[in-house]
C-alpha cells in the first residue's frame, strides 16, 4: 500500500512516514520559531497544502486504520516515545532521542525474572521500563499518564473488538507476552484449534459440544475454513446460492457474536448449501471449518499480559522474546494512544464484535502530537492546526522546527487535477506519473524518492469462488492452475513494463524490494545478501542476479498450453471459451489502463500458436476498495503495493503469510516450505515460518539463520506464482517553489530527505505565497 506525504516520523513498525521531497537551495529560507496558538511570531501562517488520492476513509484510529490515506490523517496528531532525529554529523546521520519518554528505557528483566514468561535466569532484553514526561497532554489539556498507554494496548488486543492493528502487538518484533492469547479469547473457530468434525459430539440433551463445550455455527464471525480461507460465511451465503428463506432463517437465529446454536435442523440446512454445486460440493467433514466453540480453559486475563503501569508516569512492557538494540525502538516499544473517554463513548455492537467509531470525525478523535484536526469533511477535506497543548513547542528541544502552522488535506483522485492545482500553487507537492515525466522529469523541483514499496500482481486461486464468478463462454478456474500463473509471470517483460507503465520504477523480481535494510547499524541491504540473491537465482534459473530478466516467452507459451490441456481434460474450459480476467484497481486513470493493456498484450503474445490464442483478455474494474474486495474473493486479479518498515524486511512476510494476505484462496496456514536451517531441512507452513521468524524460535537467531529463513519463505511464495512481482517504486514528485526540506540529499530509510513536517521550512508565508502566485497568473513554471 503506497504511502506518502506529511507525517511525523513514527517509530511504530509499518507506520514510518514516506513523504514528498525536493531540492534545497542554500540560504533560501530560515526556520520559523515555534510558538503556541497556531501562529509563528508576527501572526504569520505557513500552511502545508497536501492531498489524499483516495476518498474512502473508514477510520483514522490507531487501532483500525488500514490505508495510507488513513495513516496520513493520523500522523501529524501523534508523537512517538522515541524518535530517529536527523543529525548530519552523526553516524548514519540520525540520533535516537526521547520524545514522549523522559529518558531512554530501563532494562528491568532481572526484576521480573520468573514472571510473565521470563526465564528465571534471564538478565536482559525481556522487560523494559519507560518513564514518561510529566507535561504530556491531550489536545484538550487533559494530562496523559501511564494509564493512557495501558488502556490503549488493552484496546488494540481487545478480544471483543478484534481490531485490525492488533498485529502490531502480536506475532511481530514487539510481541507482548500473552497478547496473542488474550486477543484470541475463549470463543473462536474450531479448525485453527486443530479440531475435526468427529470432535463435534451430540449429547443426550440434544446439544452439540466440542470437548464438553457448546458448539456453534460461526455464521456472522470470522472463521477459518478447512481450505484455509478466512471469511465471514454469512457474507458469502446469499451471494453463492443459499436460498433467501434459509439465509433469513439462519440470520434470525444468530446471537450478538454472530454465532448460531447447533441443532440437527441448523446442520441439515447449512450442509444442504455447503454440499451443493453453488458452494463446492463439500463433504460433511468439512463442516468443521464453520464451527466455533467456547473453551474457558483458554482464558487469559488482562493482568496476565506483559504490559502494565509502574506509577503514574511509567509503564513496563514485557516481550514474548528478548528485544534489544535498534529493533527495540523500531517497532518494539509501543507508543500509540487513543483517548479513553472518546474511545469508550463511541463503542457499539457491530455484528459479532464491539467496535469503536473513534477516529471517524473531529469530535471522535484526539491529538497528542504537534497538530490537531479542527475540520474534517468525509471524502473531501481535512484541516489541522497547531496543538497548543503539545509539549514540544515550549520544551526547548525543537528549536527551528515545526514552522508549519497548518496542514491542509484535500481529496483529489485524478492525477490531472492534482497537477493542475499544484501548478496553480494550491498544492505544495504532487506525485508524477509516467505521462508527466517528459515535461517535468528534469525540473529542479523534481526529486526521486527510493521507496520500500513493491508493485505485484496477485491472483485469486479459490476454485469454488472463481467457478461461481464464471458466465457462459467465460473461464476463470484456469487461474487455479499453477502453469497458468507461471506462464503469466514469464510473459512479463518487466523492463518494458517499467518503461511504459510507470514513472521510472525499476524491475522487481522478488517480493522484498531492493530498498530493505536487514542490518540497520551498517545500512546493509537484504537483496545484496547471498541468501536473497540465491533465492532469485533459484526461482528464475539464473546463474547470478545480473542475468535476471524474468522474461521467457517460449516457456510461457509451453506452460499456457499445458494449463489449457489440463483444464480442458478436467472439463473446466471448453472450445471457444474466453479467459476474461477482471483486473480490479483503484481507478480508471490512463496509467492504470496501460497496466491492464500491458497484461493483455503480454498474455496474448504468449498464447500465440496455442489453444488459447486470441482468447485472453484483462478488463479494468475501477474499485476504490479493491484490497478488501480481494480479501473476500470478489476479484480475479489485482495490482497490490506492499511496503513500509524498510529497516525490517522480516516483518514483510506478514503481508503474505497471515490473514493480511490479499490472495484469496492461498492457504498460508497449509502451504508448506522446507528450508535448510543450519544444515537441517525443516518443514513448516508459511504461517508457522512467519511466527517462528518474528516471535518464535528464530526471533533472536543470528543474522545468517534469519536471512536463510526469510529467503526460504520468499522463494516458496514466488514458486506458487499467486504473487508476481513486477516493479519497485522510485517515486518522482515535485515540491512547491516555497518549500525546503531538512536535507539536500537522500539520507537513509529512516530520514529520507528529512522531509517530514517537523523539518519543512518556507521562503514565503501564506499571504506572500498567494500574492506571488497571483503575480504569476496562478500558473507557475516548473
XYZ file of C-alpha atoms in Angstrom:
782
model
C 0.000 0.000 0.000
C 1.724 3.112 -1.169
C 2.256 5.787 1.447
C 3.353 9.380 1.007
C 3.324 12.855 2.376
C 3.222 14.918 5.506
C 3.545 12.966 8.728
C 5.589 12.870 11.881
C 8.266 10.175 11.859
C 6.524 7.484 13.869
C 8.628 4.698 15.313
C 5.911 2.029 15.152
C 6.725 -0.653 12.592
C 4.892 -0.310 9.268
C 3.932 3.309 10.070
C 7.136 5.119 9.180
C 6.092 8.036 7.001
C 7.223 8.377 3.418
C 6.842 11.990 2.354
C 7.416 14.238 -0.633
C 10.907 15.672 -1.054
C 12.728 18.298 -3.049
C 15.933 20.161 -3.737
C 17.237 22.514 -1.067
C 18.765 25.788 -2.161
C 21.356 27.206 0.182
C 20.264 30.334 2.024
C 16.749 30.138 0.664
C 14.908 30.457 3.965
C 15.201 30.289 7.718
C 13.080 28.150 10.005
C 10.416 29.982 11.966
C 10.404 29.952 15.742
C 7.635 27.711 17.070
C 5.091 29.186 19.441
C 1.756 28.163 20.880
C -1.578 29.156 19.455
C -1.012 28.066 15.888
C 0.950 31.121 14.689
C 4.608 31.942 14.331
C 5.908 35.289 15.523
C 4.096 38.147 13.853
C 0.963 36.066 13.343
C 2.177 34.606 10.056
C 0.622 31.429 8.709
C 2.537 28.647 6.993
C 0.053 26.105 5.673
C 1.260 22.937 4.026
C -1.206 22.041 1.258
C -1.362 18.296 0.702
C -3.773 15.832 -0.866
C -5.210 12.358 -0.497
C -5.713 10.187 -3.548
C -8.479 8.079 -2.014
C -11.814 9.483 -0.847
C -12.694 6.332 1.060
C -11.659 6.879 4.663
C -13.088 4.307 7.048
C -11.067 5.115 10.153
C -8.084 7.177 11.214
C -7.986 5.450 14.569
C -4.612 3.968 15.603
C -6.357 0.647 16.317
C -8.177 0.321 12.998
C -6.556 2.292 10.184
C -5.751 0.305 7.052
C -4.878 2.565 4.131
C -2.130 5.107 3.626
C -4.658 7.909 3.370
C -5.934 6.979 6.817
C -2.425 6.903 8.296
C -1.699 10.320 6.790
C -4.639 11.804 8.664
C -3.334 10.380 11.950
C 0.342 11.087 11.533
C 0.673 14.754 12.474
C -1.535 14.237 15.546
C 0.800 11.660 17.103
C 4.179 11.709 18.805
C 6.344 8.697 19.478
C 8.081 7.604 22.643
C 11.435 7.808 20.867
C 12.371 9.449 17.591
C 15.022 8.952 14.944
C 16.051 12.606 14.578
C 18.055 13.966 11.662
C 21.627 14.876 12.593
C 24.029 15.300 9.651
C 27.031 14.940 11.990
C 26.018 11.573 13.486
C 26.759 8.082 12.241
C 24.151 7.276 9.597
C 23.011 10.912 10.060
C 20.490 10.384 12.839
C 20.252 10.354 16.614
C 17.857 8.280 18.679
C 16.226 10.677 21.152
C 13.436 10.508 23.745
C 10.264 12.221 22.605
C 7.250 11.486 24.836
C 9.542 9.448 27.055
C 11.553 11.336 29.658
C 14.668 9.221 29.173
C 15.931 6.128 27.404
C 14.222 2.922 28.591
C 15.484 0.883 31.519
C 16.021 -2.863 31.172
C 14.214 -4.374 34.184
C 14.376 -8.019 33.070
C 16.144 -9.147 36.219
C 13.440 -7.532 38.369
C 10.703 -9.621 36.701
C 12.656 -12.829 36.013
C 10.458 -15.849 36.638
C 7.297 -13.858 35.888
C 5.416 -13.128 32.635
C 7.161 -15.994 30.885
C 10.633 -14.582 31.535
C 13.175 -17.342 32.283
C 14.236 -17.312 35.919
C 17.870 -16.746 34.994
C 17.237 -14.040 32.355
C 19.025 -10.739 32.882
C 18.275 -8.643 29.799
C 16.025 -7.999 26.844
C 12.627 -9.179 28.084
C 11.217 -6.382 30.253
C 11.658 -2.666 29.698
C 10.503 0.251 31.818
C 9.635 3.508 30.046
C 9.405 6.677 32.129
C 7.180 9.358 30.625
C 7.486 13.113 30.605
C 5.139 14.688 33.137
C 3.992 17.508 30.864
C 2.195 15.314 28.315
C -1.343 16.395 27.441
C -4.166 15.617 25.059
C -5.235 18.454 22.791
C -7.973 19.431 25.278
C -5.427 19.850 28.049
C -6.154 16.537 29.818
C -2.914 15.060 31.256
C -1.520 11.914 29.641
C -0.258 9.289 32.091
C 0.824 5.681 32.036
C -2.844 4.700 32.380
C -3.443 6.023 28.847
C -0.759 3.742 27.448
C -2.076 0.701 29.297
C -5.662 1.388 28.222
C -4.598 1.789 24.583
C -2.718 -1.515 24.434
C -5.689 -3.248 26.038
C -7.956 -1.900 23.284
C -5.563 -2.866 20.489
C -5.788 -6.511 21.549
C -9.321 -6.441 22.981
C -10.769 -9.905 22.187
C -14.270 -8.441 21.822
C -13.105 -5.989 19.164
C -10.605 -7.901 17.007
C -9.049 -4.615 15.925
C -7.221 -4.573 12.599
C -3.937 -3.275 14.043
C -3.678 -5.875 16.798
C -0.839 -7.426 14.823
C 1.397 -4.568 15.989
C 1.438 -6.332 19.351
C 1.133 -9.945 18.208
C 3.407 -12.057 16.014
C 5.828 -9.215 15.430
C 9.117 -7.891 16.700
C 7.276 -6.135 19.522
C 5.038 -9.013 20.573
C 3.882 -8.535 24.146
C 3.829 -11.539 26.446
C 0.386 -13.245 26.409
C -1.030 -10.660 23.976
C -1.904 -13.357 21.429
C -3.763 -15.490 23.961
C -5.621 -12.500 25.351
C -6.610 -11.410 21.828
C -7.831 -14.888 20.859
C -10.175 -15.047 23.847
C -12.087 -18.163 24.758
C -14.581 -18.186 21.900
C -13.229 -18.942 18.473
C -13.122 -21.044 15.326
C -12.617 -24.781 15.740
C -10.445 -25.564 12.700
C -7.416 -23.430 13.743
C -7.539 -25.167 17.136
C -6.954 -28.500 15.398
C -10.499 -29.819 15.733
C -12.243 -32.143 13.266
C -15.923 -32.822 12.582
C -15.662 -36.012 14.618
C -14.901 -33.820 17.664
C -18.389 -32.303 17.421
C -20.470 -34.557 19.687
C -24.226 -34.602 20.243
C -25.204 -35.153 23.861
C -28.275 -36.804 25.392
C -29.782 -33.336 25.801
C -29.526 -32.773 22.047
C -26.796 -30.130 22.357
C -23.620 -30.344 20.302
C -20.304 -29.833 22.076
C -16.554 -29.919 21.487
C -14.531 -31.167 24.458
C -17.636 -30.627 26.562
C -18.056 -27.002 25.475
C -21.083 -25.894 23.454
C -20.512 -25.710 19.702
C -21.955 -23.099 17.362
C -22.237 -22.336 13.664
C -19.898 -19.357 13.105
C -22.442 -17.598 10.922
C -21.513 -13.943 11.347
C -17.958 -14.117 12.678
C -14.521 -14.567 11.188
C -13.829 -18.254 10.747
C -11.143 -20.357 9.093
C -12.369 -22.941 6.621
C -10.722 -26.294 6.095
C -9.373 -24.748 2.877
C -7.501 -22.180 4.952
C -9.555 -19.212 3.750
C -10.691 -16.809 6.461
C -14.085 -15.221 5.918
C -17.446 -14.296 7.405
C -19.636 -17.000 5.937
C -22.933 -15.085 6.015
C -21.390 -12.555 3.617
C -20.982 -15.323 1.042
C -24.073 -17.414 1.622
C -26.530 -15.124 -0.134
C -24.068 -14.412 -2.968
C -23.347 -18.046 -3.698
C -26.599 -19.914 -3.885
C -28.137 -20.123 -0.404
C -31.873 -19.569 -0.653
C -33.243 -16.351 0.771
C -35.518 -18.354 3.039
C -32.638 -20.341 4.573
C -30.442 -17.262 4.847
C -33.093 -15.251 6.696
C -33.902 -18.202 8.974
C -30.257 -18.689 9.969
C -29.638 -14.973 10.336
C -32.571 -14.728 12.718
C -31.029 -17.383 14.973
C -27.652 -15.638 15.349
C -26.665 -14.114 18.685
C -24.730 -10.858 19.165
C -21.470 -12.643 18.325
C -22.887 -13.880 15.045
C -22.983 -17.463 16.384
C -25.877 -19.914 15.970
C -26.552 -22.753 18.381
C -26.035 -26.077 16.614
C -29.124 -28.219 16.163
C -29.928 -31.042 13.774
C -32.004 -28.649 11.685
C -29.258 -25.997 11.537
C -26.713 -28.594 10.443
C -29.072 -30.074 7.869
C -29.987 -26.772 6.237
C -26.451 -25.403 6.302
C -24.946 -28.620 4.925
C -27.560 -28.627 2.173
C -25.899 -25.448 0.956
C -22.185 -26.307 1.520
C -22.634 -29.636 -0.249
C -24.308 -28.025 -3.256
C -22.771 -27.095 -6.597
C -23.220 -23.438 -5.653
C -20.631 -23.638 -2.883
C -18.417 -26.511 -3.981
C -19.827 -29.927 -3.073
C -18.131 -30.036 0.302
C -18.200 -33.131 2.457
C -19.696 -33.367 5.925
C -16.202 -33.480 7.424
C -15.544 -30.007 6.013
C -18.313 -28.537 8.177
C -15.715 -28.137 10.935
C -14.482 -25.062 9.068
C -17.694 -23.268 10.026
C -17.837 -24.224 13.703
C -16.823 -22.207 16.776
C -16.877 -23.050 20.456
C -16.108 -21.536 23.823
C -13.255 -23.005 25.873
C -12.837 -21.258 29.246
C -9.507 -23.009 29.790
C -8.049 -20.753 27.101
C -8.870 -17.612 29.062
C -6.060 -15.134 29.722
C -6.970 -12.169 31.896
C -5.511 -8.716 31.377
C -3.343 -8.951 34.487
C -1.508 -11.836 32.823
C -0.499 -9.695 29.824
C 3.001 -8.225 29.870
C 2.084 -4.552 29.809
C 1.323 -2.615 32.995
C 1.743 0.743 34.729
C 4.516 1.401 37.231
C 3.174 4.520 38.888
C 1.505 7.429 37.108
C 4.368 8.190 34.751
C 5.991 4.881 33.879
C 4.978 1.561 32.352
C 6.650 -1.801 31.849
C 6.452 -3.759 28.617
C 7.377 -7.439 28.683
C 8.267 -9.045 25.351
C 7.441 -12.602 24.389
C 11.040 -12.809 23.190
C 14.053 -10.658 24.069
C 14.241 -7.376 22.180
C 17.340 -5.182 22.325
C 19.200 -2.642 20.219
C 17.761 -0.973 17.142
C 14.566 -3.022 16.933
C 13.604 -2.127 20.492
C 12.828 1.333 19.112
C 11.875 0.364 15.580
C 8.649 -1.476 16.230
C 9.418 -2.781 19.714
C 8.243 -0.348 22.381
C 4.644 0.619 21.747
C 3.574 4.244 21.998
C 0.351 4.764 20.036
C -2.511 6.244 22.052
C -6.296 6.501 21.970
C -8.209 8.745 24.384
C -10.240 6.603 26.762
C -13.364 8.728 27.204
C -13.797 9.186 23.437
C -12.937 5.590 22.598
C -15.414 4.225 25.134
C -18.176 6.680 24.260
C -18.058 5.575 20.621
C -18.211 1.822 21.206
C -21.169 -0.155 19.934
C -22.073 -3.696 18.982
C -21.437 -4.462 15.297
C -22.490 -7.996 14.498
C -20.293 -10.372 16.445
C -17.918 -7.650 17.599
C -17.734 -4.487 19.646
C -16.289 -1.634 17.564
C -15.444 1.986 18.298
C -16.056 4.770 15.800
C -13.126 6.644 17.332
C -11.209 8.423 14.584
C -14.076 8.990 12.163
C -14.696 12.715 12.773
C -13.218 15.760 14.520
C -15.341 15.078 17.587
C -14.310 11.420 17.870
C -10.571 11.958 17.564
C -7.929 13.361 19.914
C -4.399 14.555 19.271
C -1.301 14.094 21.379
C 1.100 15.381 18.728
C 2.117 18.775 17.340
C -1.077 19.261 15.321
C -4.773 18.677 15.898
C -7.631 18.143 13.491
C -10.125 21.001 13.533
C -12.015 20.404 10.275
C -12.975 17.210 8.508
C -15.412 16.541 5.697
C -15.528 12.868 4.823
C -14.253 12.104 1.358
C -13.315 15.722 0.690
C -11.222 17.670 3.136
C -9.280 17.743 6.413
C -7.512 20.602 8.152
C -5.034 20.585 11.015
C -3.747 23.413 13.163
C -1.165 23.516 15.901
C -1.967 21.669 19.103
C -1.235 24.360 21.683
C -1.024 21.708 24.420
C 1.852 19.838 22.773
C 4.942 19.928 24.962
C 7.356 20.337 22.052
C 6.522 23.962 21.369
C 7.894 25.051 24.737
C 10.429 22.420 25.859
C 13.435 23.896 24.046
C 14.194 20.623 22.257
C 12.564 21.531 18.951
C 14.033 24.926 18.135
C 13.987 25.766 14.435
C 11.433 23.030 13.766
C 7.696 22.997 13.062
C 7.488 26.249 11.136
C 4.307 24.799 9.623
C 1.278 26.260 11.400
C -1.444 24.396 9.498
C -1.803 21.302 7.348
C -4.486 21.125 4.724
C -5.563 17.883 3.014
C -7.992 17.776 0.139
C -9.101 14.648 -1.655
C -8.029 14.798 -5.304
C -8.433 11.473 -7.027
C -7.480 12.474 -10.579
C -3.810 12.981 -11.357
C -4.532 15.660 -13.971
C -6.440 17.667 -11.361
C -3.659 17.283 -8.807
C -1.065 18.552 -11.260
C -3.276 21.467 -12.252
C -3.757 22.504 -8.612
C -0.025 22.214 -7.968
C 0.795 24.469 -10.918
C -1.694 26.998 -9.545
C 0.131 26.994 -6.216
C -2.742 25.309 -4.371
C -0.742 22.179 -3.509
C 2.778 22.071 -2.071
C 3.628 18.722 -3.610
C 2.468 16.453 -6.389
C 3.396 12.950 -7.451
C 4.336 12.498 -11.073
C 3.129 9.692 -13.308
C 4.709 8.439 -16.489
C 2.825 10.944 -18.654
C 4.341 13.816 -16.653
C 7.994 12.785 -16.894
C 8.695 14.275 -20.365
C 7.584 17.698 -19.099
C 8.798 17.672 -15.509
C 11.253 14.811 -15.083
C 14.293 17.133 -15.265
C 12.817 20.045 -13.329
C 14.981 21.396 -10.496
C 11.958 20.831 -8.246
C 11.569 17.167 -9.176
C 13.254 14.649 -6.939
C 13.197 10.895 -6.978
C 12.489 9.140 -3.700
C 13.542 5.480 -3.340
C 10.759 3.521 -1.673
C 10.318 0.199 0.011
C 7.074 -0.396 -1.868
C 6.875 -3.162 -4.412
C 4.260 -3.477 -7.157
C 2.949 -7.009 -7.571
C 0.169 -8.738 -9.434
C -1.905 -11.109 -7.332
C -4.313 -13.895 -8.301
C -7.472 -15.278 -6.719
C -6.944 -19.055 -6.636
C -10.096 -20.283 -4.904
C -11.664 -22.743 -7.353
C -15.203 -22.656 -5.945
C -15.451 -18.885 -5.844
C -13.932 -18.497 -9.306
C -16.358 -21.106 -10.659
C -19.266 -19.142 -9.240
C -17.995 -15.992 -10.992
C -17.977 -17.604 -14.440
C -20.593 -16.772 -17.053
C -21.483 -18.554 -20.280
C -18.422 -18.762 -22.524
C -16.033 -17.433 -19.860
C -13.491 -19.497 -17.923
C -11.866 -18.342 -14.683
C -10.945 -21.543 -12.861
C -7.826 -21.799 -15.016
C -6.279 -19.264 -12.590
C -6.041 -22.136 -10.107
C -3.636 -23.939 -12.430
C -0.060 -23.138 -11.423
C 1.114 -23.481 -15.025
C -1.216 -20.619 -15.989
C 0.163 -18.405 -13.220
C 3.774 -19.244 -14.013
C 3.135 -18.593 -17.711
C 1.788 -15.172 -16.794
C 4.876 -14.416 -14.686
C 7.212 -15.412 -17.532
C 5.236 -13.452 -20.116
C 6.018 -10.130 -18.424
C 8.878 -8.087 -19.794
C 9.493 -6.128 -16.618
C 11.888 -3.677 -18.244
C 9.233 -2.763 -20.775
C 6.541 -2.604 -18.099
C 8.552 -0.122 -16.048
C 9.302 1.941 -19.135
C 5.757 2.103 -20.498
C 3.541 1.809 -17.416
C 5.371 3.622 -14.617
C 7.051 6.929 -13.908
C 10.522 5.441 -13.614
C 10.198 2.374 -11.401
C 12.796 -0.369 -11.626
C 12.090 -4.039 -12.442
C 11.424 -6.217 -9.416
C 11.890 -9.971 -9.239
C 11.449 -10.552 -5.524
C 8.688 -9.871 -3.053
C 11.060 -7.775 -0.971
C 12.382 -4.718 -2.787
C 15.962 -3.528 -3.035
C 15.206 -0.774 -0.522
C 15.005 -3.048 2.550
C 17.757 -2.926 5.160
C 18.407 -6.024 7.271
C 21.387 -4.638 9.229
C 20.447 -1.128 10.437
C 23.852 -0.427 12.012
C 25.587 -0.743 8.660
C 22.603 0.023 6.390
C 23.166 -3.335 4.678
C 20.538 -4.347 2.122
C 18.678 -7.659 2.210
C 18.773 -8.032 -1.581
C 22.582 -7.849 -1.517
C 22.940 -10.881 0.766
C 23.931 -14.302 -0.635
C 20.679 -15.770 0.720
C 18.445 -13.246 -1.043
C 20.370 -13.491 -4.297
C 20.285 -17.294 -4.280
C 16.516 -17.144 -3.779
C 16.013 -15.193 -7.015
C 18.537 -17.221 -8.972
C 16.790 -20.456 -7.955
C 13.333 -19.148 -8.875
C 14.323 -17.738 -12.255
C 17.030 -20.242 -13.196
C 19.836 -17.692 -13.397
C 23.493 -18.103 -12.505
C 23.670 -14.629 -10.963
C 21.323 -11.750 -10.244
C 22.965 -9.809 -13.063
C 21.378 -12.276 -15.506
C 17.818 -11.894 -14.174
C 15.110 -10.901 -16.602
C 12.110 -12.983 -15.542
C 11.033 -12.989 -19.175
C 10.812 -16.211 -21.175
C 8.086 -16.060 -23.789
C 8.747 -19.526 -25.188
C 8.459 -21.199 -21.803
C 5.363 -19.113 -21.076
C 3.846 -20.398 -24.327
C 4.601 -24.003 -23.426
C 3.097 -23.616 -19.950
C -0.057 -21.985 -21.304
C -0.703 -24.996 -23.487
C -0.105 -27.329 -20.548
C -2.521 -25.319 -18.405
C -5.140 -25.383 -21.139
C -4.795 -29.113 -21.728
C -5.118 -29.895 -18.021
C -8.159 -27.664 -17.583
C -9.769 -28.981 -20.759
C -9.325 -32.573 -19.578
C -10.916 -31.633 -16.249
C -13.890 -30.043 -18.007
C -13.056 -26.568 -16.703
C -12.682 -24.946 -20.117
C -14.469 -25.637 -23.386
C -13.758 -24.960 -27.042
C -14.261 -21.282 -27.703
C -14.322 -20.173 -24.069
C -12.640 -16.836 -23.405
C -10.424 -16.352 -20.361
C -11.525 -12.990 -19.017
C -9.599 -11.612 -16.058
C -11.334 -8.866 -14.084
C -8.433 -6.637 -13.058
C -9.513 -4.613 -10.016
C -7.588 -1.406 -9.465
C -8.356 1.856 -7.702
C -9.346 3.962 -10.705
C -9.526 4.033 -14.481
C -6.748 6.611 -14.829
C -4.653 6.242 -18.016
C -1.644 4.814 -16.158
C -3.801 2.058 -14.683
C -5.368 1.307 -18.058
C -1.887 0.926 -19.520
C -1.095 -1.708 -16.905
C -4.245 -3.618 -17.821
C -3.474 -3.384 -21.537
C 0.118 -4.481 -20.902
C -1.059 -7.647 -19.162
C -3.440 -8.454 -22.015
C -0.776 -7.881 -24.675
C 1.778 -9.975 -22.762
C -0.530 -12.968 -22.428
C -1.855 -12.735 -25.963
C 1.705 -12.816 -27.234
C 2.471 -15.847 -25.071
C -0.702 -17.551 -26.318
C 0.247 -17.300 -29.995
C 0.247 -20.778 -31.504
C -1.528 -22.315 -28.502
C -5.137 -23.315 -27.927
C -5.607 -20.015 -26.081
C -4.545 -17.808 -28.965
C -6.748 -14.710 -29.061
C -8.821 -15.927 -26.131
C -7.331 -13.962 -23.195
C -8.428 -10.537 -22.003
C -7.870 -8.415 -18.900
C -10.693 -5.976 -18.086
C -10.171 -2.937 -15.859
C -12.616 -2.741 -12.941
C -12.361 0.597 -11.134
C -12.676 -0.345 -7.482
C -11.585 2.065 -4.710
C -11.980 -0.736 -2.147
C -10.257 -3.446 -4.151
C -7.961 -4.625 -1.348
C -10.883 -5.514 0.885
C -12.799 -6.988 -2.023
C -9.809 -9.134 -2.951
C -9.646 -10.474 0.611
C -13.254 -11.617 0.207
C -12.676 -13.342 -3.129
C -14.588 -10.724 -5.099
C -11.709 -10.049 -7.543
C -9.933 -12.210 -10.097
C -6.722 -10.236 -10.103
C -5.285 -7.074 -8.559
C -2.131 -4.986 -8.527
C -1.038 -4.602 -4.919
C 1.649 -2.446 -3.399
C 3.288 -3.571 -0.163
C 5.994 -1.723 1.718
C 6.873 0.117 4.918
C 9.146 -0.695 7.864
C 12.078 -0.505 5.475
C 14.590 -1.322 8.205
C 12.965 -4.665 8.981
C 12.352 -6.899 5.939
C 11.384 -9.801 8.207
C 8.044 -8.154 9.032
C 7.143 -8.028 5.329
C 6.193 -11.692 5.320
C 3.186 -10.810 7.464
C 1.621 -9.321 4.329
C 1.584 -12.752 2.684
C 1.685 -15.392 5.431
C -1.146 -14.180 7.668
C -4.728 -13.044 7.273
C -3.370 -9.714 5.946
C -2.897 -11.552 2.660
C -4.919 -10.276 -0.312
C -4.510 -13.515 -2.278
C -7.840 -15.221 -1.699
C -7.522 -18.967 -1.978
C -3.879 -19.129 -0.937
C -3.737 -21.354 2.140
C -0.940 -19.678 4.015
C -1.558 -21.891 7.044
C -1.393 -25.069 4.936
C 1.081 -24.341 2.127
C 4.422 -25.716 3.316
C 8.048 -24.997 2.608
C 11.159 -26.954 3.502
C 14.009 -24.650 4.481
C 17.532 -25.669 5.366
C 18.335 -24.118 8.729
C 21.910 -24.631 9.890
C 22.232 -27.868 7.923
C 18.844 -29.307 8.879
C 15.870 -29.454 6.498
C 12.785 -28.260 8.371
C 9.224 -28.173 7.025
C 6.608 -25.674 8.198
C 3.616 -23.863 6.776
C 4.056 -20.284 5.639
C 2.301 -19.050 8.757
C 4.421 -21.239 11.019
C 7.613 -19.978 9.407
C 6.471 -16.373 9.826
C 5.661 -16.861 13.510
C 8.937 -18.717 14.095
C 10.887 -15.902 12.445
C 9.116 -12.956 14.065
C 8.236 -14.147 17.536
C 9.172 -17.819 17.809
C 12.298 -19.907 17.973
C 14.211 -17.904 15.360
C 13.239 -14.415 16.508
C 16.651 -13.907 18.108
C 18.735 -16.224 15.950
C 21.923 -14.999 14.291
C 21.665 -12.922 11.125
C 22.627 -15.712 8.698
C 19.974 -18.039 10.119
C 17.247 -15.427 9.929
C 18.264 -14.427 6.404
C 18.150 -18.068 5.279
C 14.616 -18.420 6.648
C 13.449 -15.123 5.152
C 14.849 -16.060 1.740
C 13.282 -19.520 2.057
C 9.831 -18.041 2.736
C 10.206 -15.607 -0.146
C 11.263 -18.394 -2.505
C 8.325 -20.598 -1.532
C 5.868 -17.769 -2.131
C 7.387 -16.903 -5.502
C 7.217 -20.513 -6.660
C 3.454 -20.618 -6.069
C 3.092 -17.745 -8.573
C -0.025 -16.331 -6.931
C 2.118 -13.248 -6.364
C 4.081 -11.893 -9.308
C 6.488 -9.032 -8.512
C 6.890 -6.577 -11.332
C 8.353 -3.229 -10.189
C 9.986 -1.431 -7.273
C 8.890 2.096 -6.541
C 11.057 5.119 -7.039
C 8.629 7.945 -6.579
C 9.122 11.096 -8.628
C 7.320 14.162 -7.387
C 7.606 17.926 -7.412
C 7.677 20.169 -4.398
C 6.474 23.732 -4.191
C 8.851 26.559 -5.018
C 8.400 27.939 -1.496
C 9.235 24.711 0.379
C 12.610 23.428 1.569
C 13.374 20.190 3.391
C 15.928 19.413 6.063
C 18.463 17.603 3.851
C 19.597 18.236 0.309
C 20.395 14.551 -0.269
C 18.813 11.212 0.440
C 19.968 10.300 3.938
C 18.693 6.794 4.653
C 15.499 4.811 5.047
C 14.735 6.403 8.418
C 15.292 10.028 7.477
C 14.972 10.042 3.691
C 15.329 13.764 2.761
C 14.366 14.977 6.283
C 11.098 15.976 4.686
C 8.641 15.227 7.475
C 6.627 18.152 8.701
C 8.980 18.967 11.576
C 11.772 19.779 9.098
C 9.816 21.712 6.463
C 10.623 25.414 6.093
C 9.165 28.087 3.840
C 10.512 31.027 1.861
C 7.096 32.735 1.943
C 4.197 32.742 4.364
C 0.670 32.040 3.136
C -0.146 35.655 2.265
C 3.143 36.179 0.435
C 2.729 32.926 -1.463
C -0.801 33.788 -2.525
C 0.362 37.178 -3.806
C 3.303 35.582 -5.638
C 1.008 33.068 -7.354
C -1.326 35.880 -8.445
C 1.621 37.685 -9.995
C 2.301 34.514 -11.984
C -1.361 34.395 -13.074
C -1.719 31.268 -10.917
C 0.268 29.300 -13.463
C 3.689 28.561 -12.032
C 6.634 27.398 -14.087
C 8.425 24.227 -13.001
